[in-house]
Tab-separated table of C-alpha atoms and ligand atoms in Angstrom:
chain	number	residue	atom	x	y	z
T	1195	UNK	CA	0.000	0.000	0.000
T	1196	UNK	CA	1.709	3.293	-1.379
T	1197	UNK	CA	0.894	6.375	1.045
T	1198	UNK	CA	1.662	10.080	0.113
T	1199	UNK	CA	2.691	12.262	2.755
T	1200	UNK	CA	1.902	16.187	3.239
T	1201	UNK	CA	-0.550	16.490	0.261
T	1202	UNK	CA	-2.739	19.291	-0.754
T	1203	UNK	CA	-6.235	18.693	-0.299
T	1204	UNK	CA	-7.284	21.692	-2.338
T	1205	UNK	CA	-8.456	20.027	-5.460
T	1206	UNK	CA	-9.762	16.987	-3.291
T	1207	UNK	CA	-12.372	19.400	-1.882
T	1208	UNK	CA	-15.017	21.051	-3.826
T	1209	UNK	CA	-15.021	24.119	-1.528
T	1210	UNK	CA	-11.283	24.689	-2.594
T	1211	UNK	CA	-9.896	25.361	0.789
T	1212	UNK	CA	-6.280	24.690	0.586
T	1213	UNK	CA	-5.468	22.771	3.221
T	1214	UNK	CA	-2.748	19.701	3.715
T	1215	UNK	CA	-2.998	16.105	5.310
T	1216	UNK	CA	-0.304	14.358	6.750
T	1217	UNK	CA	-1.049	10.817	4.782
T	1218	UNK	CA	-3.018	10.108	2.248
T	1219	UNK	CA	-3.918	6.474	0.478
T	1220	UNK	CA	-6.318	5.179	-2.431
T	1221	UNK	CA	-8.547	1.899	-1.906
T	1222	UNK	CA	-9.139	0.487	-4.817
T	1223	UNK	CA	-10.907	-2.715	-3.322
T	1224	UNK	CA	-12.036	-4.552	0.035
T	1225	UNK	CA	-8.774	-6.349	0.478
T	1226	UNK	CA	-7.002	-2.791	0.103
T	1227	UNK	CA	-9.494	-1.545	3.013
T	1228	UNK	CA	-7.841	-4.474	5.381
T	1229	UNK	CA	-4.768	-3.775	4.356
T	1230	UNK	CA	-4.754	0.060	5.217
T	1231	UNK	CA	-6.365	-0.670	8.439
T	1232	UNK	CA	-3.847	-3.344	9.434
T	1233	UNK	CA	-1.142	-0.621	8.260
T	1234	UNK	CA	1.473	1.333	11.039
T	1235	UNK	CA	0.012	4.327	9.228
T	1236	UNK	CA	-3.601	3.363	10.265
T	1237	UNK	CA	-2.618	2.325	13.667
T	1238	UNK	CA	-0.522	5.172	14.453
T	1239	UNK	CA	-2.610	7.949	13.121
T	1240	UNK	CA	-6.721	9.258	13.248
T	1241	UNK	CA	-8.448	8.813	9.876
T	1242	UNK	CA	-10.864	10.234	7.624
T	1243	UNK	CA	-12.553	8.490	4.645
T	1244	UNK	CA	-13.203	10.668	1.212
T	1245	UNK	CA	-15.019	10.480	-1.565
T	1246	UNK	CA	-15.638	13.132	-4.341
T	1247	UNK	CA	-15.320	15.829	-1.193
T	1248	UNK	CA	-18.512	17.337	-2.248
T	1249	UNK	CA	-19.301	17.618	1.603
T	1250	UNK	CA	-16.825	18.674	3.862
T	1251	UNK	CA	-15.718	21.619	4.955
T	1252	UNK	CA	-11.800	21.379	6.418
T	1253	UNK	CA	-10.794	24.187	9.241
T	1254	UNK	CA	-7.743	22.834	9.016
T	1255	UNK	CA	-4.449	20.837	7.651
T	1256	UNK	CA	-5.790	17.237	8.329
T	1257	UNK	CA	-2.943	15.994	10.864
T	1258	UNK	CA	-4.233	11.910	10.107
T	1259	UNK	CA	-4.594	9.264	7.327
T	1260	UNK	CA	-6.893	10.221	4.794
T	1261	UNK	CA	-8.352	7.191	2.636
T	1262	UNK	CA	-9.892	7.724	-0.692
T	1263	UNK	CA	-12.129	5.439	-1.873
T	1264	UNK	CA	-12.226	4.364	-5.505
T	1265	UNK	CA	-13.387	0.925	-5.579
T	1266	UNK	CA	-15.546	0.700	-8.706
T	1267	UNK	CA	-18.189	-1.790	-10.417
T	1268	UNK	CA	-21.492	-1.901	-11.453
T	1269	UNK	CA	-22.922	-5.646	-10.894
T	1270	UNK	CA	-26.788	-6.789	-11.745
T	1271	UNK	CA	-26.956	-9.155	-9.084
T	1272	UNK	CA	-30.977	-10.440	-9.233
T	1273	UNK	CA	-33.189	-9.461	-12.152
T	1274	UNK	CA	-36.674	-9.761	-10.838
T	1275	UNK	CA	-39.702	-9.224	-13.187
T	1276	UNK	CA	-40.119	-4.993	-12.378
T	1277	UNK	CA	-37.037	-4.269	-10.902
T	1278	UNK	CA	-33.149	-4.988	-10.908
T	1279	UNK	CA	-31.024	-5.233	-8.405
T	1280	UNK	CA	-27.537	-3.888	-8.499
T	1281	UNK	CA	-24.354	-3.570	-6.814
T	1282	UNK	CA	-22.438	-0.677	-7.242
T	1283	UNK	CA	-18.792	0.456	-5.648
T	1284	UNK	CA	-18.572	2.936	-3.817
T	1285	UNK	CA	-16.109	4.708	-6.073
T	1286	UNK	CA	-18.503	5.367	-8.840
T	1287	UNK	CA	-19.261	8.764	-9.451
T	1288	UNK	CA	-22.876	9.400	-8.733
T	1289	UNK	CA	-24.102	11.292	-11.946
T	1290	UNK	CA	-22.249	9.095	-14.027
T	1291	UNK	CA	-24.413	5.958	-12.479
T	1292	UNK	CA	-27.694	7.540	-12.643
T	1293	UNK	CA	-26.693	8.121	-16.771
T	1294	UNK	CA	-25.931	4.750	-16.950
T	1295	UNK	CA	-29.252	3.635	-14.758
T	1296	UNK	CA	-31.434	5.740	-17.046
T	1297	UNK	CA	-29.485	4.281	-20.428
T	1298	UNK	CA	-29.802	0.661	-19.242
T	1299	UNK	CA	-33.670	1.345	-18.721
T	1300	UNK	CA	-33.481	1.277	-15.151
T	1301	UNK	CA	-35.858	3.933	-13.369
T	1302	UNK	CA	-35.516	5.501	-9.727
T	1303	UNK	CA	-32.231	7.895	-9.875
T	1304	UNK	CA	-33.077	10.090	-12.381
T	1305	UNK	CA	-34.568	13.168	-9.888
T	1306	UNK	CA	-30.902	12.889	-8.850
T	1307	UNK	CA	-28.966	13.651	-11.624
T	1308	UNK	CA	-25.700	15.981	-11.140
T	1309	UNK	CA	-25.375	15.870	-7.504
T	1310	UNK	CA	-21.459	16.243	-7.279
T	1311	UNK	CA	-19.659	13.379	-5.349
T	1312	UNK	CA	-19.503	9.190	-5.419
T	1313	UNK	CA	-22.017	6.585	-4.648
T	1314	UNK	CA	-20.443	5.417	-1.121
T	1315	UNK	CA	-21.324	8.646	0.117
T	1316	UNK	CA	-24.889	8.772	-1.085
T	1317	UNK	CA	-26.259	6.753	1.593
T	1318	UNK	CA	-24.294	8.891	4.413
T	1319	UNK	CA	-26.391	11.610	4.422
T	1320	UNK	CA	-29.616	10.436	1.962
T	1321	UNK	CA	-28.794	12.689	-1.013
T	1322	UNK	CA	-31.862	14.083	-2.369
T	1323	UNK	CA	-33.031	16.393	-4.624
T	1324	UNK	CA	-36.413	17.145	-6.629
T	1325	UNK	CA	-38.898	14.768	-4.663
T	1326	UNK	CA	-36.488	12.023	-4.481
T	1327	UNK	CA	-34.366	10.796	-1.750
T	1328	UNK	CA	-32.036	7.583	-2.787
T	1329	UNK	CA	-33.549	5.336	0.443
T	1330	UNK	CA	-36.432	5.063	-2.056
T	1331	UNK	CA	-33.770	3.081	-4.190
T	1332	UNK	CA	-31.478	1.358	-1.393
T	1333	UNK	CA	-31.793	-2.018	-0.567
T	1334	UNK	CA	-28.733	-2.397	1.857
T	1335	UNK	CA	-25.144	-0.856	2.162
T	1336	UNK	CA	-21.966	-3.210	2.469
T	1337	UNK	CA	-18.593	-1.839	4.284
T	1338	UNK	CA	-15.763	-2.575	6.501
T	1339	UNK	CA	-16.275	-1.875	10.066
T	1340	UNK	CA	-12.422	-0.352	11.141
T	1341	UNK	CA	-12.808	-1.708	14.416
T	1342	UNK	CA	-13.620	-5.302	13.935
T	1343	UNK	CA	-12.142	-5.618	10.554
T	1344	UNK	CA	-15.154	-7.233	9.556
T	1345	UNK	CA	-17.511	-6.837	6.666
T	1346	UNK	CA	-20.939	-5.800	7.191
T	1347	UNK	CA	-24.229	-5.604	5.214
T	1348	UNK	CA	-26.830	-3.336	6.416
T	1349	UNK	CA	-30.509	-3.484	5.221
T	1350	UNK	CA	-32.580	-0.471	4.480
T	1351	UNK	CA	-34.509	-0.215	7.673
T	1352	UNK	CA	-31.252	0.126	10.056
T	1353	UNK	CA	-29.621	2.423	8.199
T	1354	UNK	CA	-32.002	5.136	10.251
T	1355	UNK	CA	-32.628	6.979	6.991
T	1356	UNK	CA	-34.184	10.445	7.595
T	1357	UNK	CA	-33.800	13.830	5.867
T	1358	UNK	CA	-30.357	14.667	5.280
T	1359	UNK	CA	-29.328	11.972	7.578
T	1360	UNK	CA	-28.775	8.388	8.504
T	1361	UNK	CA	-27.070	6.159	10.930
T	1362	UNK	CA	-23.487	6.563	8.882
T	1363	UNK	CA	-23.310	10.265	10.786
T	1364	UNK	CA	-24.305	9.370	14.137
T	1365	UNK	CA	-23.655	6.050	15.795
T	1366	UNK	CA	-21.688	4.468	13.204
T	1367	UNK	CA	-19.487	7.966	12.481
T	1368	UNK	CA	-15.647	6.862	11.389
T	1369	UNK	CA	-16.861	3.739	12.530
T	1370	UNK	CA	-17.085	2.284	8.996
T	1371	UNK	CA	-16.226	2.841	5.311
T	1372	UNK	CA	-19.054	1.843	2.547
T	1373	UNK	CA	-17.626	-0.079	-0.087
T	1374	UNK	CA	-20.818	-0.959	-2.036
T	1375	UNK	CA	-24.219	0.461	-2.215
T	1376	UNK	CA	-27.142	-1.975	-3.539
T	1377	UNK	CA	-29.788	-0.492	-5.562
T	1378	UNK	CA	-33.274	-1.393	-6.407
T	1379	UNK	CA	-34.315	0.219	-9.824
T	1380	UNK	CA	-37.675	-0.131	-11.796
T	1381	UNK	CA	-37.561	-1.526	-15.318
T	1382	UNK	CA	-40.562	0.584	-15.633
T	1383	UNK	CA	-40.112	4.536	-15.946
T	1384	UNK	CA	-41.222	6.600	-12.231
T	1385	UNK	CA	-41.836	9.352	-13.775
T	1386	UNK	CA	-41.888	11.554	-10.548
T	1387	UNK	CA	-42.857	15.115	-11.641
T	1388	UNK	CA	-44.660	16.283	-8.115
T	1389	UNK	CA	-41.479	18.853	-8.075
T	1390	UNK	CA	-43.204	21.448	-10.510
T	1391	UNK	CA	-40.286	23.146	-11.879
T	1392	UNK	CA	-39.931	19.616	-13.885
T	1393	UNK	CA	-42.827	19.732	-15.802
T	1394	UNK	CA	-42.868	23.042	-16.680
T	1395	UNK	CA	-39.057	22.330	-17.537
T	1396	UNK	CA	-39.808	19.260	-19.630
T	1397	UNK	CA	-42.843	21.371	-21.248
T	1398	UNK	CA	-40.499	23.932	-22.286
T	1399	UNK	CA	-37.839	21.471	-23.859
T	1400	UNK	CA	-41.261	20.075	-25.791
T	1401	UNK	CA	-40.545	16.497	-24.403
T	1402	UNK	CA	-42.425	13.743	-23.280
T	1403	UNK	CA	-42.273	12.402	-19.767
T	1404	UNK	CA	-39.596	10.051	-19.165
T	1405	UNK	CA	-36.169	9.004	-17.164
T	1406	UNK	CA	-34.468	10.930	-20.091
T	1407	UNK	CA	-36.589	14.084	-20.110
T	1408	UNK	CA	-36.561	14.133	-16.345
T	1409	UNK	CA	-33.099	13.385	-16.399
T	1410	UNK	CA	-32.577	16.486	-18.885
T	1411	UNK	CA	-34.383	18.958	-17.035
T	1412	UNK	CA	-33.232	18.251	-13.729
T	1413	UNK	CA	-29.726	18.959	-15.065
T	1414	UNK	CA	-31.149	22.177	-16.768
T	1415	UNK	CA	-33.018	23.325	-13.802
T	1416	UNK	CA	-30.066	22.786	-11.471
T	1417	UNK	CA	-27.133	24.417	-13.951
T	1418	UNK	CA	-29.078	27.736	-13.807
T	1419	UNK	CA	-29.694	27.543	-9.970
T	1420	UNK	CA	-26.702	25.711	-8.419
T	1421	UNK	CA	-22.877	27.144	-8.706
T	1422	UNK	CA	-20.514	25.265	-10.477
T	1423	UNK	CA	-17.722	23.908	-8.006
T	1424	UNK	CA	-14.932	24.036	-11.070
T	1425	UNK	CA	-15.617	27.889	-11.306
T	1426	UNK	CA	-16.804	29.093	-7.785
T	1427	UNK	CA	-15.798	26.685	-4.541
T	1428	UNK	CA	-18.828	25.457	-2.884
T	1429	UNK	CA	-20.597	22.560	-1.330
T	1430	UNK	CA	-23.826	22.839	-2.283
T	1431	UNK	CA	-26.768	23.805	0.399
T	1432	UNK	CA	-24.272	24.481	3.969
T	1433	UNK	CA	-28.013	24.429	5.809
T	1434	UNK	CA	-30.613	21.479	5.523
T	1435	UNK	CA	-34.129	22.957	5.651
T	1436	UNK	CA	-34.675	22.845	9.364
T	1437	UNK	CA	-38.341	21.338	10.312
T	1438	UNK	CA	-39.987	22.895	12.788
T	1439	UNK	CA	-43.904	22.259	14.542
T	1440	UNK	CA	-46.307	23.332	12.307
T	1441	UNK	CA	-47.804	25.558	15.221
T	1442	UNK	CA	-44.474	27.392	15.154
T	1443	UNK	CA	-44.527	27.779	11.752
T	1444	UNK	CA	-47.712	29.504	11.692
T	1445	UNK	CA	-46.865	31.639	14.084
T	1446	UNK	CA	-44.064	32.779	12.360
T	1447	UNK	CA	-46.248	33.531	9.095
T	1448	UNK	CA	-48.845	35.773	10.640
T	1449	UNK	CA	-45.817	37.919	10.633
T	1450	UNK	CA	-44.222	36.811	7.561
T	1451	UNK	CA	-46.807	36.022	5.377
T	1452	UNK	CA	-44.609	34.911	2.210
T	1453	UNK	CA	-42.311	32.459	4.162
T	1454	UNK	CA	-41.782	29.026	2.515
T	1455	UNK	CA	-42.415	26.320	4.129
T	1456	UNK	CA	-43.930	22.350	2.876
T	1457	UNK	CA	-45.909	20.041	5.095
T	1458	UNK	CA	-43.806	17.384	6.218
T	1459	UNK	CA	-46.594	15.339	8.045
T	1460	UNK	CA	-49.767	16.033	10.493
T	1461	UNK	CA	-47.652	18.124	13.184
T	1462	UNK	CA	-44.182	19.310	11.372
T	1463	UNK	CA	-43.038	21.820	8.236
T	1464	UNK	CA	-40.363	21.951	6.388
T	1465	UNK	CA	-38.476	25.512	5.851
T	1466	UNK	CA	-37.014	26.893	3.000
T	1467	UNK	CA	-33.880	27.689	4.725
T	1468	UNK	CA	-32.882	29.293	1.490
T	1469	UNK	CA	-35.252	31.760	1.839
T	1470	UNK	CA	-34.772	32.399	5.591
T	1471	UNK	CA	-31.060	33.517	4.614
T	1472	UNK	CA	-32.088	35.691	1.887
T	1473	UNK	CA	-34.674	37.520	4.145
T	1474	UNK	CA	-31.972	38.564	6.544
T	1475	UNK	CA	-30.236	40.330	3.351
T	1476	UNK	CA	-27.392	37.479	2.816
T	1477	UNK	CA	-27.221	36.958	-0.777
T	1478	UNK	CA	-24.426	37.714	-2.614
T	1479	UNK	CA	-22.814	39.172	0.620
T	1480	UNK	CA	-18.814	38.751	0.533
T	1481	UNK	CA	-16.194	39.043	3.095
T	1482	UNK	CA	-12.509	38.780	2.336
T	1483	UNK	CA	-13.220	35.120	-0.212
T	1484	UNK	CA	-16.053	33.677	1.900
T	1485	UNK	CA	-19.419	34.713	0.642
T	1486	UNK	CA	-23.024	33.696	-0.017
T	1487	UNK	CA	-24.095	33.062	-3.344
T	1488	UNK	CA	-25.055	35.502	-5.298
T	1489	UNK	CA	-28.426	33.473	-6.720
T	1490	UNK	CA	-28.600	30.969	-3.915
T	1491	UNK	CA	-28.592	31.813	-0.433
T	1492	UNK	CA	-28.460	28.456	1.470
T	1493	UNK	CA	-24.609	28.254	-0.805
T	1494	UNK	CA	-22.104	29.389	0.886
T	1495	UNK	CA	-18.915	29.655	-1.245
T	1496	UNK	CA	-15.246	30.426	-1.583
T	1497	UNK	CA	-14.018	33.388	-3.739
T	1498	UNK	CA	-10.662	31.705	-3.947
T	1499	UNK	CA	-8.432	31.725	-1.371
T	1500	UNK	CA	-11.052	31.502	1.934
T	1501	UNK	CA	-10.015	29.481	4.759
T	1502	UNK	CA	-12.427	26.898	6.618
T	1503	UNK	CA	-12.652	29.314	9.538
T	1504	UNK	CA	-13.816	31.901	7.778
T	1505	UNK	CA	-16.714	30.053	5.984
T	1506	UNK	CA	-17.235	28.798	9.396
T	1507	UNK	CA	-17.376	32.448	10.681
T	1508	UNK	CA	-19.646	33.627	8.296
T	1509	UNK	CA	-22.159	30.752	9.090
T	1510	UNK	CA	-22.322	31.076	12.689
T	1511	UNK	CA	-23.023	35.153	11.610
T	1512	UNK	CA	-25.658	33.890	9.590
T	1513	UNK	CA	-27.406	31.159	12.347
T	1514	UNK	CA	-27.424	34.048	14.352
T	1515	UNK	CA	-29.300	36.753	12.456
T	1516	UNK	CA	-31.526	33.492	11.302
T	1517	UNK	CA	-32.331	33.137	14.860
T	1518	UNK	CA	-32.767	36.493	15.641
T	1519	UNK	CA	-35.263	37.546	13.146
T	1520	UNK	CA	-37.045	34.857	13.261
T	1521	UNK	CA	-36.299	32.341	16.135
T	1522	UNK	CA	-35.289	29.347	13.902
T	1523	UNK	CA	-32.492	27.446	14.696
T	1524	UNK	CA	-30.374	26.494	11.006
T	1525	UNK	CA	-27.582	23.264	11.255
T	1526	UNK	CA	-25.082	22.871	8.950
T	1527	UNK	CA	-25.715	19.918	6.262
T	1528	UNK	CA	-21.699	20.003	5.545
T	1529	UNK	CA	-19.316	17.784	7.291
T	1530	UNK	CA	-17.190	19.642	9.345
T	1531	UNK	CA	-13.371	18.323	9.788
T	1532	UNK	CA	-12.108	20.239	12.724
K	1158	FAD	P1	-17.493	13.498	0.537
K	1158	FAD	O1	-17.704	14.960	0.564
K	1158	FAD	O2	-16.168	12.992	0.132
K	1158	FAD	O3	-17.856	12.889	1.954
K	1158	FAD	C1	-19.022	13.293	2.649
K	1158	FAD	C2	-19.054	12.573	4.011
K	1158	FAD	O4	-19.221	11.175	3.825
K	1158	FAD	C3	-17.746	12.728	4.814
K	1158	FAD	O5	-18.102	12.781	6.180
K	1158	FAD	C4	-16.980	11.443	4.508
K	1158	FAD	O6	-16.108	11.090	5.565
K	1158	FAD	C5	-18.113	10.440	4.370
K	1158	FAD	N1	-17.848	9.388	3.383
K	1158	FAD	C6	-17.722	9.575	2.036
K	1158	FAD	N2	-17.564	8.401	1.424
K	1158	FAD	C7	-17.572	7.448	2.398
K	1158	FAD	C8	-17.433	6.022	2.376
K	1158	FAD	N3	-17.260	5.356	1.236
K	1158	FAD	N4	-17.482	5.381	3.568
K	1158	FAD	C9	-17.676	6.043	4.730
K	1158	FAD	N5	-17.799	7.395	4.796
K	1158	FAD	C10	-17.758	8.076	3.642
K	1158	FAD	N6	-26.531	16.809	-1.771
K	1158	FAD	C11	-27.827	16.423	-1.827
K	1158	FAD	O7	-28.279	15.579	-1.030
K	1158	FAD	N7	-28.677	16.927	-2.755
K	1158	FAD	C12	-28.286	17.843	-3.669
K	1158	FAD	O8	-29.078	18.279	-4.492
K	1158	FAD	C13	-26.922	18.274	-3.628
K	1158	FAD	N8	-26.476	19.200	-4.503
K	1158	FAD	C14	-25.181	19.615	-4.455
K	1158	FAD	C15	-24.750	20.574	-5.388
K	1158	FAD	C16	-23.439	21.005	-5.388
K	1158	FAD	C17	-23.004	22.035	-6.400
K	1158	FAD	C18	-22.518	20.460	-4.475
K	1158	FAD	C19	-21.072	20.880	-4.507
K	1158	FAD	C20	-22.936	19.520	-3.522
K	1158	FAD	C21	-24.283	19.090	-3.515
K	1158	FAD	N9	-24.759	18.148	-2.583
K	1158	FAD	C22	-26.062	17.719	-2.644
K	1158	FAD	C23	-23.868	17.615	-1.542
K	1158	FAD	C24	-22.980	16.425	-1.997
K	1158	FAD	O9	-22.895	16.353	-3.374
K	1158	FAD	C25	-23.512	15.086	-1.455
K	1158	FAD	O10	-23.578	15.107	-0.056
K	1158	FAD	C26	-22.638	13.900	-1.910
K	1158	FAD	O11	-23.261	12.687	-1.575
K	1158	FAD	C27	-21.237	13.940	-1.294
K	1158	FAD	O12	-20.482	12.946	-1.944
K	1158	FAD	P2	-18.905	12.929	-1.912
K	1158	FAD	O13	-18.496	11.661	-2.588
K	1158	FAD	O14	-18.355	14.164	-2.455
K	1158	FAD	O15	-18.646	12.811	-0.343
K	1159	EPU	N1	-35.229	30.773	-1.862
K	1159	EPU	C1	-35.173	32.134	-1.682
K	1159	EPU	N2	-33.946	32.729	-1.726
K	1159	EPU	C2	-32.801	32.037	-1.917
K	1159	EPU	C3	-32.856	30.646	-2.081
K	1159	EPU	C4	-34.105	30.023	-2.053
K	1159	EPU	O1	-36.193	32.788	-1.492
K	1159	EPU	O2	-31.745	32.665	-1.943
K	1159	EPU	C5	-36.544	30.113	-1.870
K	1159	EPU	C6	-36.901	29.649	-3.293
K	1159	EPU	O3	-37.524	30.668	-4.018
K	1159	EPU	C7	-37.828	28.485	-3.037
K	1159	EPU	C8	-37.304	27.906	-1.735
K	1159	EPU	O4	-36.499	28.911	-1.121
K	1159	EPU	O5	-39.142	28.945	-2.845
K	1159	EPU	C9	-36.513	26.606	-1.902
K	1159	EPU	O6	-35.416	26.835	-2.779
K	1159	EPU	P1	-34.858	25.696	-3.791
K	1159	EPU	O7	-35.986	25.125	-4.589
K	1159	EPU	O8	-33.697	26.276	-4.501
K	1159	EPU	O9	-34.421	24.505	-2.844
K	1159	EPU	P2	-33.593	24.470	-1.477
K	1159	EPU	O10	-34.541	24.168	-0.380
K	1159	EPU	O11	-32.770	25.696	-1.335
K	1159	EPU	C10	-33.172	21.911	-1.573
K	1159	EPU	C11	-32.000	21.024	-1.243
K	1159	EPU	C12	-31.073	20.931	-2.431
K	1159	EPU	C13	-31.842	20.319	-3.604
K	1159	EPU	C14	-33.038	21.222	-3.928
K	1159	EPU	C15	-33.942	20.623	-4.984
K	1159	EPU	C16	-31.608	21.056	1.149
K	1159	EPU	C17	-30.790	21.580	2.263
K	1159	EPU	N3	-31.303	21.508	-0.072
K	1159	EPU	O12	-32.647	23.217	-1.751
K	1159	EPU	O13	-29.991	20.071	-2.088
K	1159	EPU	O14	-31.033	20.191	-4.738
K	1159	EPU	O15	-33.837	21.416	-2.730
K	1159	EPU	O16	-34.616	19.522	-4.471
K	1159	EPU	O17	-32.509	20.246	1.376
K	1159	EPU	C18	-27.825	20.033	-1.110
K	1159	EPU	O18	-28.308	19.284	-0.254
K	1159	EPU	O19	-26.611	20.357	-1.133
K	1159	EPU	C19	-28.703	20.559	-2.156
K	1159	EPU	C20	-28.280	21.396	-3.104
């Protein structure tokens, strides 16, 4: 097992931060796993596992081991009569899977198209967009456990999937790494629309309703909205939509009537933490290279040469005048490495 020492991190971050680590390896399959965590390296040091580093947010030079994971593969391992079931590597890159789902006829992904980053880390924090989260499409997760050196499988139902979250950032934190994510995909098209913006998208591109056309204007809708990590650092949304009692959220629109919010069942609401932000006069706000985005405001981003404790700065300003105006509470989405 080759490790690299002192490495920048800056391009293995979509935020750009330029930070260092002190070691650095590639896995390339489970037997590679075992033998970085029997290493002196492994031993000796604290680790981090990384993926496309579409998530993170480093305050610092990374004083540990961090392990990339490549392992690749797409497997069909059961064909039943309107689904398949696959098994894919964590390595993959995500949009490039959902292309190939949506090619091969398989149905599911397809609300998910372009979200940055590999398919290990999809199930860490249930990557969603448009309607769609991907525990729709899990059937289990396979990884190493670091401690035990053991391989695990873990259905659908223990992997705690909520919102923006699963058991992979609580109890099982740095506990594990994913090596394979098993999907179950419909040989018959979804179709999943009930995110409007798509079919007035896929009206506009004078389409019919498919994977494909979905597929398209997903992409479409999101290159307009989203920044581009190659020309502006960012990690996507820094806040999830916090969800709050629907009595609260009531409250808080007698006052301000246009806030956004969507029912998230009988008692609790969802808020557009987006607009939150924006109320309190965010966008396109810049100080030194950390800013919010100009078109976006749950984006933070990096001008160039920002450090992680400025974004983090800026955040905690923003929680705060959040709070202030309108007594919500906002939590990071990102994963901070302090
Ligand atoms: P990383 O950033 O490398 O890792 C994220 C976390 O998972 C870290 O804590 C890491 O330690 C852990 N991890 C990664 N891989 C493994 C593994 N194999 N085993 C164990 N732990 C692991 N997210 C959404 O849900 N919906 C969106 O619409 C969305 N849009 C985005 C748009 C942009 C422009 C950007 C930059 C990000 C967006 N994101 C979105 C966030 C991000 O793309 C996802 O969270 C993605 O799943 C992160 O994947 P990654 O491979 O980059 O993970
Ligand atoms: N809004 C504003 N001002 C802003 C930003 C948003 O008023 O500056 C309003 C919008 O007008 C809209 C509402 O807020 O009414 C929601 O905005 P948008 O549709 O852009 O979605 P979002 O809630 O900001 C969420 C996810 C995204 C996902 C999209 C599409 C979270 C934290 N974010 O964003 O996921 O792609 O919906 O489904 O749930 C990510 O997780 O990194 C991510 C990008």
């Amino acid at each position: 097992m080759d490790f690299e020492k002192n490495i920048s991190l800056r391009k293995l971050n979509t935020f750009g931060i330029d930070v260092k680590c002190k070691l650095y390896c590639k896995v390339k399959s489970v037997e590679e796993v075992i033998s970085v965590i029997n290493s002196e390296e492994y031993k000796n040091n604290s680790h981090l596992i990384l993926s496309g580093g579409s998530n993170v947010l480093f305050l610092k030079d990374y004083e540990g081991l961090i392990i990339q994971n490549e392992i690749k593969g797409k497997e069909i391992i059961e064909e039943k009569s309107e689904s398949t079931i696959l098994r894919v590597g964590a390595g993959e890159n995500w949009h490039q899977f959902v292309l190939w789902s949506i090619k091969n006829g398989l149905s599911g992904l397809e609300n998910m198209a372009l979200i940055p980053g590999n398919v290990g880390a999809s199930p860490m924090q249930n990557i969603g967009a448009y309607g769609v989260e991907v525990k729709d499409f899990i059937v289990s997760v396979e990884g190493v456990n670091l401690d035990t050196k053991k391989s695990f499988i873990l259905k659908n139902s223990d992997c705690n999937f909520e919102y923006r979250d699963s058991i992979f950032k609580h109890e099982l934190k740095e506990k594990i790494i994913i090596t394979h994510v098993n999907f179950e995909l419909s040989k018959t098209p979804i179709n999943n629309t009930k995110y409007g913006a798509i079919k007035e998208e896929i009206r506009s591109l004078g389409l019919p309703v498919s994977a494909e056309s979905i597929c398209k204007a997903v992409i479409n809708i999101r290159t307009r909205k989203l920044p581009n990590p190659e020309v502006i650092g960012n990690i996507g949304s820094f806040f999830k939509n916090p969800v709050i009692s629907t009595s609260d959220f009531l409250k808080t629109q007698k006052q301000f009537s246009e806030i956004v919010g969507y029912k998230v069942s009988e008692t609790e609401t969802k808020v557009a933490a987006g607009w939150l932000i924006d109320q309190c006069g965010w966008k396109g706000y810049r100080k030194g290279d950390a800013g919010v985005h100009k078109n976006q405001a749950l984006v933070l981003v990096n001008h160039g040469n920002a450090t992680g404790e400025e974004i983090i700065s800026l955040s905690k300003e923003i929680q705060q005048s959040v709070k202030n105006k309108f007594e919500i509470d906002i939590h990071p989405e990102v994963n901070i490495i302090g």
